[in-house]
Amino acid sequence: MLRIECPCCGPRDHDEFRYGGDASVMRPRHDDPDPESWYRYVYVRKNPPGPHSEFWQHVTGCRQWLVVERDTRNHSILSVGFARK
Amino acid sequence: MSRYSAFSIFRNGLSGQKNWQRAWRAAEPKPAYDVIIVGGGGHGLATAFYLAENHGIRNVAVLEKGYIGGGNVGRNTTVIRSNYLLDGNTQFYEFSVKLWEGLSQALNFNVMFSQRGQIVTAHSADQLDTFSHRANVMRLNGIDADILDRDEVRRLVPYLDFSDTARFPIHGAILQGRAGTARHDAVAWGYARAADGHGVDIIQNCEVTGFVRDGDRIVGVETSKGRIGAGKVGLAVAGHTSVLGQKAGLELPIESHVLQAFVTEPLKPLVDHVVAYGADHFYVSQSDKGGLVFGGNLDGYNSYAQRGNLGIVREVAEAAIALMPCISRVRLLRHWGGVMDMTPDASPIICPTPIDGLYLNGGWCYGGFKATPASGWCFAHTLATGKPHPLIAAYGLDRFRTGHTLDEAGAGPAAWLQ
Ligand SMILES: Cc1cc2nc3c(=O)[nH]c(=O)nc-3n(C[C@H](O)[C@H](O)[C@H](O)COP(=O)(O)OP(=O)(O)OC[C@H]3O[C@@H](n4cnc5c(N)ncnc54)[C@H](O)[C@@H]3O)c2cc1C
Ligand SMILES: [Zn+2]
């Protein structure tokens, strides 16, 4: 099991969280006319074997969206912070 | 290579089973090959076999970083079916089932394909309607499909929950009688032996770490056993497509996720079919040793760890008992995980790539075992001719750019949502 150290609630089982995918992907400006940037935003992922920055929401706790850095090879969690800056 | 037969079993029995030949040679790499296949799973080995068998290309190597059969080909729940809905999928998977039907003969190796039939339960009138739609599409494509009402389902699989308190009452089901299971290790071994018999080098413990280029063209691979030249390179590395794709300069619409499988203690014969629960992601079949084999959902986040987490064990056990209360006291013996490529539309990617000399076979999500023969057949054709086989025309990489996705699961653009 993963244990995510929620900055509000402390360490919690990952069953309390919802996964939100790759947090390094940036949404294009809403008036960006280039289909290529939308294609990349929706579909292309680096999918690294190693440290991965990703969104998790603490749905059954404080409901905050977090950015978690996790090693995808062994699930060790390197850092946790709020998604809102 | 001597053929397996009733006579060979008898003869080897007389000499105490001590004189069986190795099933395939322990090959060491030559300086160069016409085609190198990266990945000694079912798809890579099948591709090598059909390159030799169908196209006469025998100067071929399969490079496997571990041992063959150690990846998803030996980790899956072995379900084979062709009850797909979308054009492109329907024909491809049916072609695969037809190849399965003759596979033990074609390989001279018993892959134990057992056409026990797959039943998918429907839990509302609407769901039964969508199953009827699917059955019609299948029949129009010449594929067997039957719609069963509640009583017919009850006659076939009386051990499911037909009580008044069932969480999701069963309305009916769709049945594909020709669907079933096969012995997954035998599929890897059978293809390996048959490919080896055609002169293909199967090289284990040989990890591909990079690519050799001549200008823009890929002309070989760097490996843990040194540099090996190649006329063409085909990737068939299941969950590791991003890792190698990135080394080649490919940006891919793929995430790696873990899927688990589960086996219970052995029971007397109970489950004759493959039964899939239409109200949740759960399915069950019974192995020849008697264990019930369960499958469920993805763990749900990017992972290269070839093991699963406990949350899914509980989810799968809950679904199992909701569908089959009679097994609530049965013990789960083992669970394990496999790393798979998840594509945004849950369909595979098999195609030539924009990089000269490089071909891609990946993105099988959690359904690629059933595809093994057809995938190998079509990928071999693509490697041999440089052009996609017509049966995989829908599986190109550019479909995400052009909007021609094949969203069989209807799950939207994020692998982690499936
Ligand atoms: C738990 C589970 C249940 C499943 N159930 C089903 C099912 O019931 N029905 C179904 O149709 N499908 C199922 N699948 C999916 C199916 O198993 C896969 O889609 C399919 O087996 C993938 O193709 P493969 O056999 O070639 O992959 P693999 O056997 O994984 O082959 C890929 C090989 O590439 C090797 N490799 C990786 N990187 C390198 C490198 N750098 N150099 C050299 N070699 C490398 C790996 O070691 C591996 O052996 C399931 C999968 C899992 C995990
Ligand atoms: Zn919290």
Coordinates of C-alpha atoms and ligand atoms in Angstrom, one line a residue:
Chain A
M1 CA 0.0 0.0 0.0
L2 CA 1.1 3.6 -0.5
R3 CA 1.0 5.9 2.4
I4 CA 0.6 9.5 1.5
E5 CA 1.5 12.2 4.0
C6 CA -1.3 14.6 3.5
P7 CA -0.2 18.1 4.6
C8 CA -3.6 18.7 6.2
C9 CA -4.4 15.2 7.7
G10 CA -1.1 13.4 8.2
P11 CA -0.2 10.0 6.8
R12 CA -3.1 8.2 5.2
D13 CA -3.7 5.0 3.3
H14 CA -3.8 5.6 -0.5
D15 CA -7.3 4.1 -0.6
E16 CA -8.5 7.5 0.8
F17 CA -7.2 9.2 -2.3
R18 CA -8.2 9.5 -6.0
Y19 CA -5.5 9.4 -8.6
G20 CA -5.4 12.4 -10.9
G21 CA -2.6 11.6 -13.4
D22 CA 0.6 13.3 -14.5
A23 CA 0.9 16.7 -12.8
S24 CA 3.7 17.9 -15.1
V25 CA 1.3 18.1 -18.1
M26 CA 0.4 21.8 -18.8
R27 CA -3.0 22.7 -20.3
P28 CA -2.6 25.0 -23.4
R29 CA -4.1 28.5 -23.2
H30 CA -7.8 28.1 -23.9
D31 CA -7.5 30.1 -27.2
D32 CA -4.5 28.1 -28.4
P33 CA -5.4 27.3 -32.0
D34 CA -2.7 24.7 -32.6
P35 CA -4.2 21.1 -32.6
E36 CA -0.7 19.8 -31.9
S37 CA -0.6 21.3 -28.5
W38 CA -4.0 20.0 -27.6
Y39 CA -3.0 16.5 -28.9
R40 CA 0.0 16.6 -26.7
Y41 CA -2.0 17.8 -23.7
V42 CA -4.7 15.1 -24.0
Y43 CA -2.6 12.2 -25.1
V44 CA 1.2 12.3 -24.9
R45 CA 2.8 11.2 -21.6
K46 CA 6.4 10.8 -20.6
N47 CA 5.5 7.8 -18.4
P48 CA 8.9 7.6 -16.7
P49 CA 10.2 4.6 -14.8
G50 CA 11.3 6.6 -11.8
P51 CA 10.3 9.8 -10.1
H52 CA 6.8 10.9 -11.4
S53 CA 5.0 14.1 -10.3
E54 CA 1.3 13.3 -10.1
F55 CA -2.0 14.6 -8.7
W56 CA -3.9 12.9 -5.9
Q57 CA -7.1 14.2 -4.3
H58 CA -7.7 13.3 -0.6
V59 CA -11.4 12.5 -1.3
T60 CA -12.3 10.9 2.0
G61 CA -10.3 13.4 4.0
C62 CA -9.7 17.1 3.5
R63 CA -10.6 16.9 -0.2
Q64 CA -7.5 18.8 -1.2
W65 CA -5.7 18.2 -4.5
L66 CA -2.1 17.3 -3.8
V67 CA 1.0 17.0 -6.0
V68 CA 2.9 13.8 -5.0
E69 CA 6.3 12.9 -6.3
R70 CA 6.5 9.1 -6.4
D71 CA 9.0 6.6 -7.8
T72 CA 7.0 4.4 -10.2
R73 CA 9.5 1.6 -9.9
N74 CA 9.0 1.0 -6.1
H75 CA 6.2 3.4 -5.0
S76 CA 8.5 5.3 -2.6
I77 CA 7.1 8.8 -2.0
L78 CA 9.6 11.6 -2.4
S79 CA 7.5 14.7 -1.6
V80 CA 3.9 15.8 -1.1
G81 CA 2.6 19.4 -1.5
F82 CA -0.6 21.2 -2.3
A83 CA -1.6 21.4 -5.9
R84 CA -2.7 25.0 -5.6
K85 CA 0.2 27.4 -5.5
Chain B
M1 CA 14.1 -30.5 -33.9
S2 CA 12.2 -33.7 -33.3
R3 CA 8.5 -33.5 -33.4
Y4 CA 6.3 -34.2 -30.3
S5 CA 3.9 -37.1 -30.8
A6 CA 2.3 -40.0 -28.9
F7 CA 5.2 -42.1 -30.2
S8 CA 7.9 -39.7 -28.9
I9 CA 6.3 -39.8 -25.4
F10 CA 6.4 -43.6 -25.5
R11 CA 10.0 -43.7 -26.7
N12 CA 11.2 -41.2 -24.2
G13 CA 9.3 -43.0 -21.5
L14 CA 11.4 -46.1 -22.3
S15 CA 14.6 -44.2 -21.5
G16 CA 13.4 -42.8 -18.3
Q17 CA 12.5 -39.3 -19.7
K18 CA 16.3 -38.5 -19.8
N19 CA 16.7 -38.0 -23.5
W20 CA 14.3 -35.2 -24.4
Q21 CA 15.9 -32.5 -26.6
R22 CA 15.9 -28.9 -25.3
A23 CA 12.8 -27.1 -26.6
W24 CA 14.9 -24.3 -28.0
R25 CA 18.6 -23.6 -28.3
A26 CA 20.4 -21.3 -25.9
A27 CA 21.5 -18.9 -28.6
E28 CA 24.2 -16.3 -28.3
P29 CA 23.9 -13.2 -30.5
K30 CA 25.3 -13.0 -34.0
P31 CA 26.8 -9.7 -35.2
A32 CA 23.6 -8.8 -37.2
Y33 CA 20.2 -10.0 -38.2
D34 CA 17.6 -9.1 -40.8
V35 CA 15.1 -8.5 -38.1
I36 CA 15.5 -8.1 -34.4
I37 CA 12.4 -8.4 -32.2
V38 CA 12.8 -6.8 -28.8
G39 CA 10.8 -8.6 -26.1
G40 CA 10.4 -12.4 -25.7
G41 CA 6.7 -12.4 -24.6
G42 CA 3.9 -14.1 -26.6
H43 CA 3.7 -11.3 -29.2
G44 CA 7.5 -11.1 -29.8
L45 CA 7.9 -14.9 -30.1
A46 CA 4.8 -15.2 -32.3
T47 CA 6.1 -12.4 -34.6
A48 CA 9.4 -14.2 -35.0
F49 CA 7.6 -17.5 -35.8
Y50 CA 5.3 -16.0 -38.5
L51 CA 8.3 -14.0 -40.0
A52 CA 9.9 -17.4 -40.6
E53 CA 6.8 -19.4 -41.4
N54 CA 4.8 -17.0 -43.5
H55 CA 7.5 -14.8 -45.0
G56 CA 10.6 -17.0 -45.1
I57 CA 12.6 -14.5 -43.0
R58 CA 14.7 -16.7 -40.8
N59 CA 17.7 -14.6 -39.9
V60 CA 15.8 -13.2 -36.9
A61 CA 16.6 -12.8 -33.2
V62 CA 14.3 -12.3 -30.3
L63 CA 16.0 -10.4 -27.5
E64 CA 14.5 -10.9 -24.0
K65 CA 15.9 -9.0 -21.0
G66 CA 14.8 -11.8 -18.5
Y67 CA 13.5 -15.2 -19.4
I68 CA 10.8 -15.8 -22.0
G69 CA 7.4 -16.1 -20.5
G70 CA 8.4 -14.0 -17.4
G71 CA 6.3 -11.0 -18.5
N72 CA 2.6 -10.6 -19.1
V73 CA 2.4 -13.7 -21.3
G74 CA 2.8 -15.8 -18.2
R75 CA 1.0 -13.4 -15.8
N76 CA -2.4 -13.0 -17.4
T77 CA -5.7 -14.7 -16.7
T78 CA -5.7 -16.4 -20.1
V79 CA -9.1 -15.4 -21.4
I80 CA -9.5 -15.6 -25.1
R81 CA -12.6 -14.2 -26.9
S82 CA -13.7 -12.1 -29.9
N83 CA -16.9 -10.4 -28.5
Y84 CA -15.8 -7.0 -29.6
L85 CA -18.1 -4.3 -31.0
L86 CA -16.1 -1.9 -33.1
D87 CA -15.0 -2.4 -36.7
G88 CA -11.3 -3.0 -36.7
N89 CA -11.4 -4.8 -33.3
T90 CA -14.2 -7.3 -34.3
Q91 CA -12.4 -8.7 -37.3
F92 CA -8.9 -8.7 -35.8
Y93 CA -9.9 -10.6 -32.6
E94 CA -12.0 -13.1 -34.6
F95 CA -9.0 -13.8 -36.8
S96 CA -7.0 -14.4 -33.6
V97 CA -9.6 -16.9 -32.3
K98 CA -9.4 -18.8 -35.6
L99 CA -5.7 -19.0 -35.3
W100 CA -6.1 -20.2 -31.6
E101 CA -8.3 -23.0 -32.9
G102 CA -5.5 -24.4 -35.0
L103 CA -2.6 -23.3 -32.8
S104 CA -1.6 -26.6 -31.1
Q105 CA -1.4 -28.3 -34.5
A106 CA 0.4 -25.4 -36.1
L107 CA 3.1 -25.3 -33.4
N108 CA 3.2 -29.0 -32.6
F109 CA 2.8 -27.9 -29.0
N110 CA -0.3 -28.4 -26.8
V111 CA -1.4 -24.9 -25.8
M112 CA -4.5 -26.4 -24.1
F113 CA -6.9 -24.0 -25.8
S114 CA -10.2 -24.8 -24.1
Q115 CA -13.3 -23.4 -25.7
R116 CA -15.4 -23.5 -22.6
G117 CA -17.4 -20.3 -23.6
Q118 CA -17.6 -16.9 -22.0
I119 CA -20.7 -15.6 -20.3
V120 CA -21.0 -11.9 -19.5
T121 CA -23.9 -11.2 -17.1
A122 CA -26.2 -8.3 -17.7
H123 CA -27.8 -6.5 -14.7
S124 CA -30.4 -4.2 -16.3
A125 CA -32.7 -4.3 -19.3
D126 CA -30.5 -1.5 -20.8
Q127 CA -27.3 -3.6 -20.4
L128 CA -29.0 -6.5 -22.1
D129 CA -30.0 -4.2 -25.0
T130 CA -26.4 -3.2 -25.5
F131 CA -25.3 -6.8 -25.4
S132 CA -27.9 -7.6 -28.0
H133 CA -26.4 -4.9 -30.2
R134 CA -23.0 -6.4 -29.7
A135 CA -24.3 -9.9 -30.5
N136 CA -25.8 -8.6 -33.7
V137 CA -22.6 -7.0 -34.7
M138 CA -20.7 -10.2 -34.0
R139 CA -23.1 -12.3 -35.9
L140 CA -23.0 -10.0 -38.9
N141 CA -19.2 -10.6 -38.8
G142 CA -19.7 -14.4 -38.7
I143 CA -18.8 -14.7 -35.0
D144 CA -20.9 -16.9 -32.7
A145 CA -23.0 -15.0 -30.1
D146 CA -26.1 -15.8 -28.0
I147 CA -28.3 -13.7 -25.8
L148 CA -29.5 -15.6 -22.8
D149 CA -32.5 -14.7 -20.5
R150 CA -32.3 -15.0 -16.8
D151 CA -33.6 -18.6 -16.7
E152 CA -31.1 -19.7 -19.4
V153 CA -28.2 -18.1 -17.4
R154 CA -29.4 -19.8 -14.3
R155 CA -29.5 -23.2 -16.0
L156 CA -25.9 -22.8 -17.2
V157 CA -24.3 -21.2 -14.1
P158 CA -26.6 -21.9 -11.1
Y159 CA -24.0 -21.0 -8.6
L160 CA -24.2 -17.2 -9.3
D161 CA -26.4 -15.1 -7.0
F162 CA -30.0 -15.5 -8.2
S163 CA -31.5 -14.7 -4.8
D164 CA -33.8 -11.9 -3.9
T165 CA -31.0 -10.1 -2.1
A166 CA -28.5 -10.1 -5.0
R167 CA -26.8 -6.7 -5.0
F168 CA -27.2 -6.5 -8.8
P169 CA -29.9 -9.0 -10.0
I170 CA -29.0 -10.9 -13.2
H171 CA -31.3 -10.0 -16.1
G172 CA -29.6 -12.1 -18.7
A173 CA -26.2 -12.5 -20.4
I174 CA -24.3 -12.6 -23.6
L175 CA -22.5 -15.9 -24.4
Q176 CA -19.7 -16.6 -26.9
G177 CA -19.4 -20.4 -27.0
R178 CA -16.1 -20.4 -28.9
A179 CA -14.4 -18.2 -26.3
G180 CA -12.2 -19.8 -23.6
T181 CA -8.8 -20.0 -22.1
A182 CA -5.3 -21.4 -23.0
R183 CA -2.3 -22.4 -21.0
H184 CA -0.3 -19.2 -21.1
D185 CA 3.2 -20.5 -20.5
A186 CA 2.7 -23.1 -23.2
V187 CA 1.9 -20.3 -25.7
A188 CA 5.3 -18.7 -25.0
W189 CA 7.1 -22.1 -25.1
G190 CA 5.3 -23.4 -28.1
Y191 CA 6.0 -20.3 -30.2
A192 CA 9.7 -20.2 -29.0
R193 CA 10.2 -23.9 -29.9
A194 CA 8.5 -23.5 -33.3
A195 CA 10.5 -20.3 -34.1
D196 CA 13.7 -21.9 -33.0
G197 CA 12.9 -24.8 -35.3
H198 CA 12.9 -22.3 -38.2
G199 CA 16.4 -21.0 -37.1
V200 CA 15.3 -18.0 -35.1
D201 CA 17.7 -17.1 -32.3
I202 CA 16.0 -16.7 -28.9
I203 CA 18.4 -14.8 -26.7
Q204 CA 17.5 -14.6 -23.0
N205 CA 19.0 -12.3 -20.4
C206 CA 19.7 -9.8 -23.1
E207 CA 18.3 -6.3 -22.3
V208 CA 18.1 -3.7 -25.1
T209 CA 19.5 -0.5 -23.7
G210 CA 19.6 1.7 -26.8
F211 CA 19.5 2.0 -30.5
V212 CA 22.2 2.2 -33.2
R213 CA 21.6 4.7 -35.9
D214 CA 22.9 5.5 -39.3
G215 CA 21.7 9.0 -40.0
D216 CA 18.0 8.9 -39.1
R217 CA 17.7 5.2 -39.7
I218 CA 17.8 2.6 -36.9
V219 CA 20.3 -0.1 -37.9
G220 CA 20.7 -2.0 -34.7
V221 CA 20.4 -2.2 -30.9
E222 CA 22.7 -1.8 -27.9
T223 CA 22.3 -4.6 -25.5
S224 CA 23.7 -6.0 -22.3
K225 CA 25.4 -8.5 -24.6
G226 CA 26.9 -5.9 -26.9
R227 CA 25.9 -4.1 -30.1
I228 CA 23.8 -6.1 -32.6
G229 CA 23.0 -4.9 -36.1
A230 CA 19.6 -5.2 -37.7
G231 CA 17.9 -4.5 -41.0
K232 CA 14.7 -3.8 -39.0
V233 CA 13.8 -3.6 -35.3
G234 CA 10.4 -4.5 -33.9
L235 CA 9.4 -3.6 -30.4
A236 CA 7.1 -5.9 -28.5
V237 CA 7.9 -5.1 -24.9
A238 CA 4.4 -4.9 -23.4
G239 CA 4.5 -2.5 -20.3
H240 CA 7.9 -1.1 -21.3
T241 CA 7.1 0.5 -24.6
S242 CA 7.5 4.1 -23.2
V243 CA 11.0 3.2 -21.9
L244 CA 12.3 2.0 -25.2
G245 CA 10.2 4.4 -27.3
Q246 CA 11.8 7.3 -25.5
K247 CA 15.3 6.0 -26.2
A248 CA 14.3 5.9 -29.9
G249 CA 12.8 9.4 -29.8
L250 CA 9.2 8.3 -29.9
E251 CA 6.6 10.3 -27.9
L252 CA 3.8 8.0 -27.1
P253 CA 0.2 8.1 -25.8
I254 CA 0.9 5.4 -23.3
E255 CA 1.0 5.0 -19.5
S256 CA 2.3 1.9 -17.7
H257 CA -0.1 0.4 -15.2
V258 CA -0.2 -2.7 -13.0
L259 CA -3.0 -5.3 -13.3
Q260 CA -3.3 -8.1 -10.8
A261 CA -4.5 -11.7 -11.0
F262 CA -5.6 -14.0 -8.2
V263 CA -5.8 -17.7 -7.6
T264 CA -7.8 -19.5 -4.9
E265 CA -7.0 -22.9 -3.3
P266 CA -8.0 -25.8 -5.6
L267 CA -11.7 -26.8 -5.7
K268 CA -13.6 -29.6 -7.3
P269 CA -14.9 -28.6 -10.8
L270 CA -17.4 -25.8 -10.3
V271 CA -16.9 -23.1 -12.9
D272 CA -17.2 -24.6 -16.4
H273 CA -17.1 -21.3 -18.3
V274 CA -15.4 -18.0 -18.1
V275 CA -17.9 -15.8 -16.3
A276 CA -17.6 -12.0 -16.4
Y277 CA -19.6 -9.8 -14.0
G278 CA -21.4 -7.1 -15.9
A279 CA -21.9 -5.0 -12.8
D280 CA -18.3 -4.5 -12.0
H281 CA -14.9 -5.3 -13.4
F282 CA -14.5 -8.9 -12.3
Y283 CA -14.2 -12.3 -14.0
V284 CA -13.6 -15.9 -13.1
S285 CA -12.6 -19.2 -14.6
Q286 CA -11.3 -22.4 -13.1
S287 CA -7.9 -23.7 -13.9
D288 CA -7.1 -27.3 -14.8
K289 CA -5.6 -27.7 -11.3
G290 CA -8.9 -26.5 -9.7
G291 CA -8.0 -23.0 -8.6
L292 CA -10.4 -20.3 -9.4
V293 CA -8.6 -17.6 -11.4
F294 CA -9.9 -14.0 -10.8
G295 CA -9.2 -10.8 -12.6
G296 CA -10.3 -7.3 -11.7
N297 CA -9.4 -3.6 -12.1
L298 CA -6.1 -1.9 -12.6
D299 CA -4.3 -0.7 -9.5
G300 CA -5.0 2.7 -10.9
Y301 CA -1.8 4.8 -11.0
N302 CA 1.3 4.7 -13.1
S303 CA 3.6 1.8 -12.1
Y304 CA 6.6 -0.2 -13.2
A305 CA 6.5 -2.3 -10.1
Q306 CA 5.7 -5.8 -11.2
R307 CA 3.6 -6.4 -8.1
G308 CA 0.2 -5.3 -6.9
N309 CA -1.3 -3.5 -3.9
L310 CA -3.8 -4.8 -1.4
G311 CA -6.7 -2.3 -2.1
I312 CA -7.5 -4.3 -5.3
V313 CA -7.4 -7.6 -3.4
R314 CA -10.3 -6.4 -1.3
E315 CA -12.2 -4.9 -4.3
V316 CA -11.9 -8.2 -6.3
A317 CA -12.9 -10.3 -3.3
E318 CA -16.0 -8.1 -2.8
A319 CA -17.0 -8.4 -6.4
A320 CA -16.3 -12.2 -6.3
I321 CA -18.7 -12.7 -3.4
A322 CA -21.3 -10.4 -4.8
L323 CA -21.5 -12.5 -7.9
M324 CA -20.8 -15.9 -6.3
P325 CA -21.7 -16.0 -2.6
C326 CA -20.9 -19.7 -2.5
I327 CA -17.2 -19.0 -2.5
S328 CA -17.1 -16.6 0.4
R329 CA -15.1 -19.1 2.5
V330 CA -12.6 -20.1 -0.2
R331 CA -9.0 -18.9 0.5
L332 CA -7.1 -16.8 -2.0
L333 CA -3.7 -18.4 -2.4
R334 CA -1.8 -16.0 -4.5
H335 CA -1.9 -12.7 -6.3
W336 CA 0.6 -11.1 -8.6
G337 CA 0.9 -8.1 -11.0
G338 CA 2.0 -7.4 -14.5
V339 CA 3.0 -4.1 -16.0
M340 CA 1.0 -3.1 -19.1
D341 CA 0.9 -0.3 -21.6
M342 CA -2.4 1.6 -21.2
T343 CA -3.5 3.6 -24.3
P344 CA -6.1 6.3 -24.0
D345 CA -8.7 4.4 -26.1
A346 CA -7.8 0.9 -24.7
S347 CA -6.9 -0.3 -28.2
P348 CA -3.4 -1.4 -29.2
I349 CA -0.8 0.3 -31.4
I350 CA 0.8 -1.9 -34.1
C351 CA 2.4 0.0 -37.0
P352 CA 5.5 1.2 -38.7
T353 CA 6.8 4.3 -36.8
P354 CA 7.9 7.7 -38.1
I355 CA 11.5 6.4 -37.4
D356 CA 13.0 4.6 -40.3
G357 CA 13.7 0.9 -39.4
L358 CA 11.6 0.9 -36.3
Y359 CA 8.3 -0.9 -35.9
L360 CA 6.0 -0.9 -32.9
N361 CA 3.7 -3.5 -31.3
G362 CA 2.4 -2.3 -28.0
G363 CA -0.4 -0.7 -26.1
W364 CA -2.2 -4.0 -25.5
C365 CA -3.8 -2.8 -22.2
Y366 CA -5.2 -5.7 -20.3
G367 CA -6.5 -7.6 -23.3
G368 CA -3.5 -8.6 -25.3
F369 CA -3.1 -12.3 -24.5
K370 CA -6.1 -13.3 -26.8
A371 CA -4.4 -11.2 -29.5
T372 CA -1.1 -13.1 -29.4
P373 CA -1.5 -15.2 -32.6
A374 CA -3.1 -12.4 -34.7
S375 CA -0.7 -9.8 -33.4
G376 CA 2.3 -11.9 -34.3
W377 CA 0.8 -12.7 -37.7
C378 CA 0.0 -9.1 -38.6
F379 CA 3.2 -7.6 -37.1
A380 CA 5.3 -10.1 -39.0
H381 CA 3.5 -9.0 -42.2
T382 CA 4.2 -5.4 -41.3
L383 CA 7.9 -6.0 -40.7
A384 CA 8.3 -8.1 -43.8
T385 CA 6.5 -5.7 -46.2
G386 CA 7.0 -2.3 -44.4
K387 CA 3.2 -1.8 -44.6
P388 CA 0.5 -2.5 -42.0
H389 CA -1.5 -5.7 -42.5
P390 CA -5.1 -4.8 -43.4
L391 CA -6.3 -6.3 -40.2
I392 CA -4.4 -3.8 -38.1
A393 CA -5.1 -0.7 -40.3
A394 CA -7.1 0.8 -37.4
Y395 CA -4.2 0.4 -34.9
G396 CA -1.9 3.1 -36.2
L397 CA -0.2 5.7 -34.0
D398 CA -1.6 8.7 -35.8
R399 CA -5.2 7.8 -34.9
F400 CA -5.0 10.0 -31.8
R401 CA -3.9 13.0 -33.9
T402 CA -6.6 12.5 -36.5
G403 CA -9.4 11.7 -34.1
H404 CA -9.9 8.0 -35.3
T405 CA -9.6 6.5 -31.8
L406 CA -11.1 3.0 -31.2
D407 CA -12.7 3.5 -27.8
E408 CA -14.1 0.0 -27.2
A409 CA -14.1 0.6 -23.4
G410 CA -15.9 3.9 -23.8
A411 CA -13.6 5.2 -21.1
G412 CA -12.4 8.5 -22.4
P413 CA -8.9 9.9 -22.9
A414 CA -7.1 8.9 -19.7
A415 CA -5.6 5.5 -19.1
W416 CA -6.1 5.9 -15.4
L417 CA -9.8 6.4 -15.9
Q418 CA -10.2 2.9 -17.4
Ligands
LIG1 C1 -2.9 -9.8 -14.5 C2 -3.1 -9.8 -16.0 C3 -4.2 -10.4 -16.5 C4 -4.5 -10.4 -17.9 N1 -5.5 -11.1 -18.4 C5 -5.7 -11.2 -19.7 C6 -6.7 -12.0 -20.3 O1 -7.4 -12.7 -19.5 N2 -6.9 -12.0 -21.6 C7 -6.1 -11.3 -22.4 O2 -6.3 -11.3 -23.6 N3 -5.1 -10.5 -22.0 C8 -4.8 -10.4 -20.6 N4 -3.8 -9.7 -20.1 C9 -3.0 -8.9 -21.1 C10 -1.9 -9.7 -21.7 O3 -1.2 -10.5 -20.8 C11 -0.9 -8.8 -22.4 O4 -1.6 -7.8 -23.2 C12 0.0 -9.5 -23.4 O5 0.5 -10.7 -22.8 C13 1.2 -8.6 -23.8 O6 2.0 -9.1 -24.8 P1 3.3 -10.0 -24.5 O7 2.8 -11.4 -24.2 O8 4.3 -9.9 -25.6 O9 4.0 -9.3 -23.2 P2 5.1 -9.8 -22.3 O10 5.0 -11.2 -22.0 O11 5.1 -8.9 -21.1 O12 6.4 -9.6 -23.2 C14 7.2 -8.4 -23.2 C15 8.6 -8.8 -22.9 O13 9.5 -7.7 -23.2 C16 10.6 -7.8 -22.3 N5 11.3 -6.6 -22.3 C17 10.9 -5.4 -21.7 N6 11.8 -4.5 -21.9 C18 12.9 -5.1 -22.6 C19 14.2 -4.6 -23.0 N7 14.6 -3.4 -22.8 N8 15.0 -5.5 -23.6 C20 14.6 -6.8 -23.8 N9 13.4 -7.3 -23.4 C21 12.5 -6.4 -22.8 C22 9.9 -8.2 -21.0 O14 10.8 -8.8 -20.1 C23 8.8 -9.2 -21.4 O15 9.2 -10.5 -21.3 C24 -3.6 -9.6 -18.7 C25 -2.5 -9.0 -18.2 C26 -2.2 -9.1 -16.8 C27 -1.0 -8.4 -16.3
ZN2 ZN -6.1 15.4 3.7

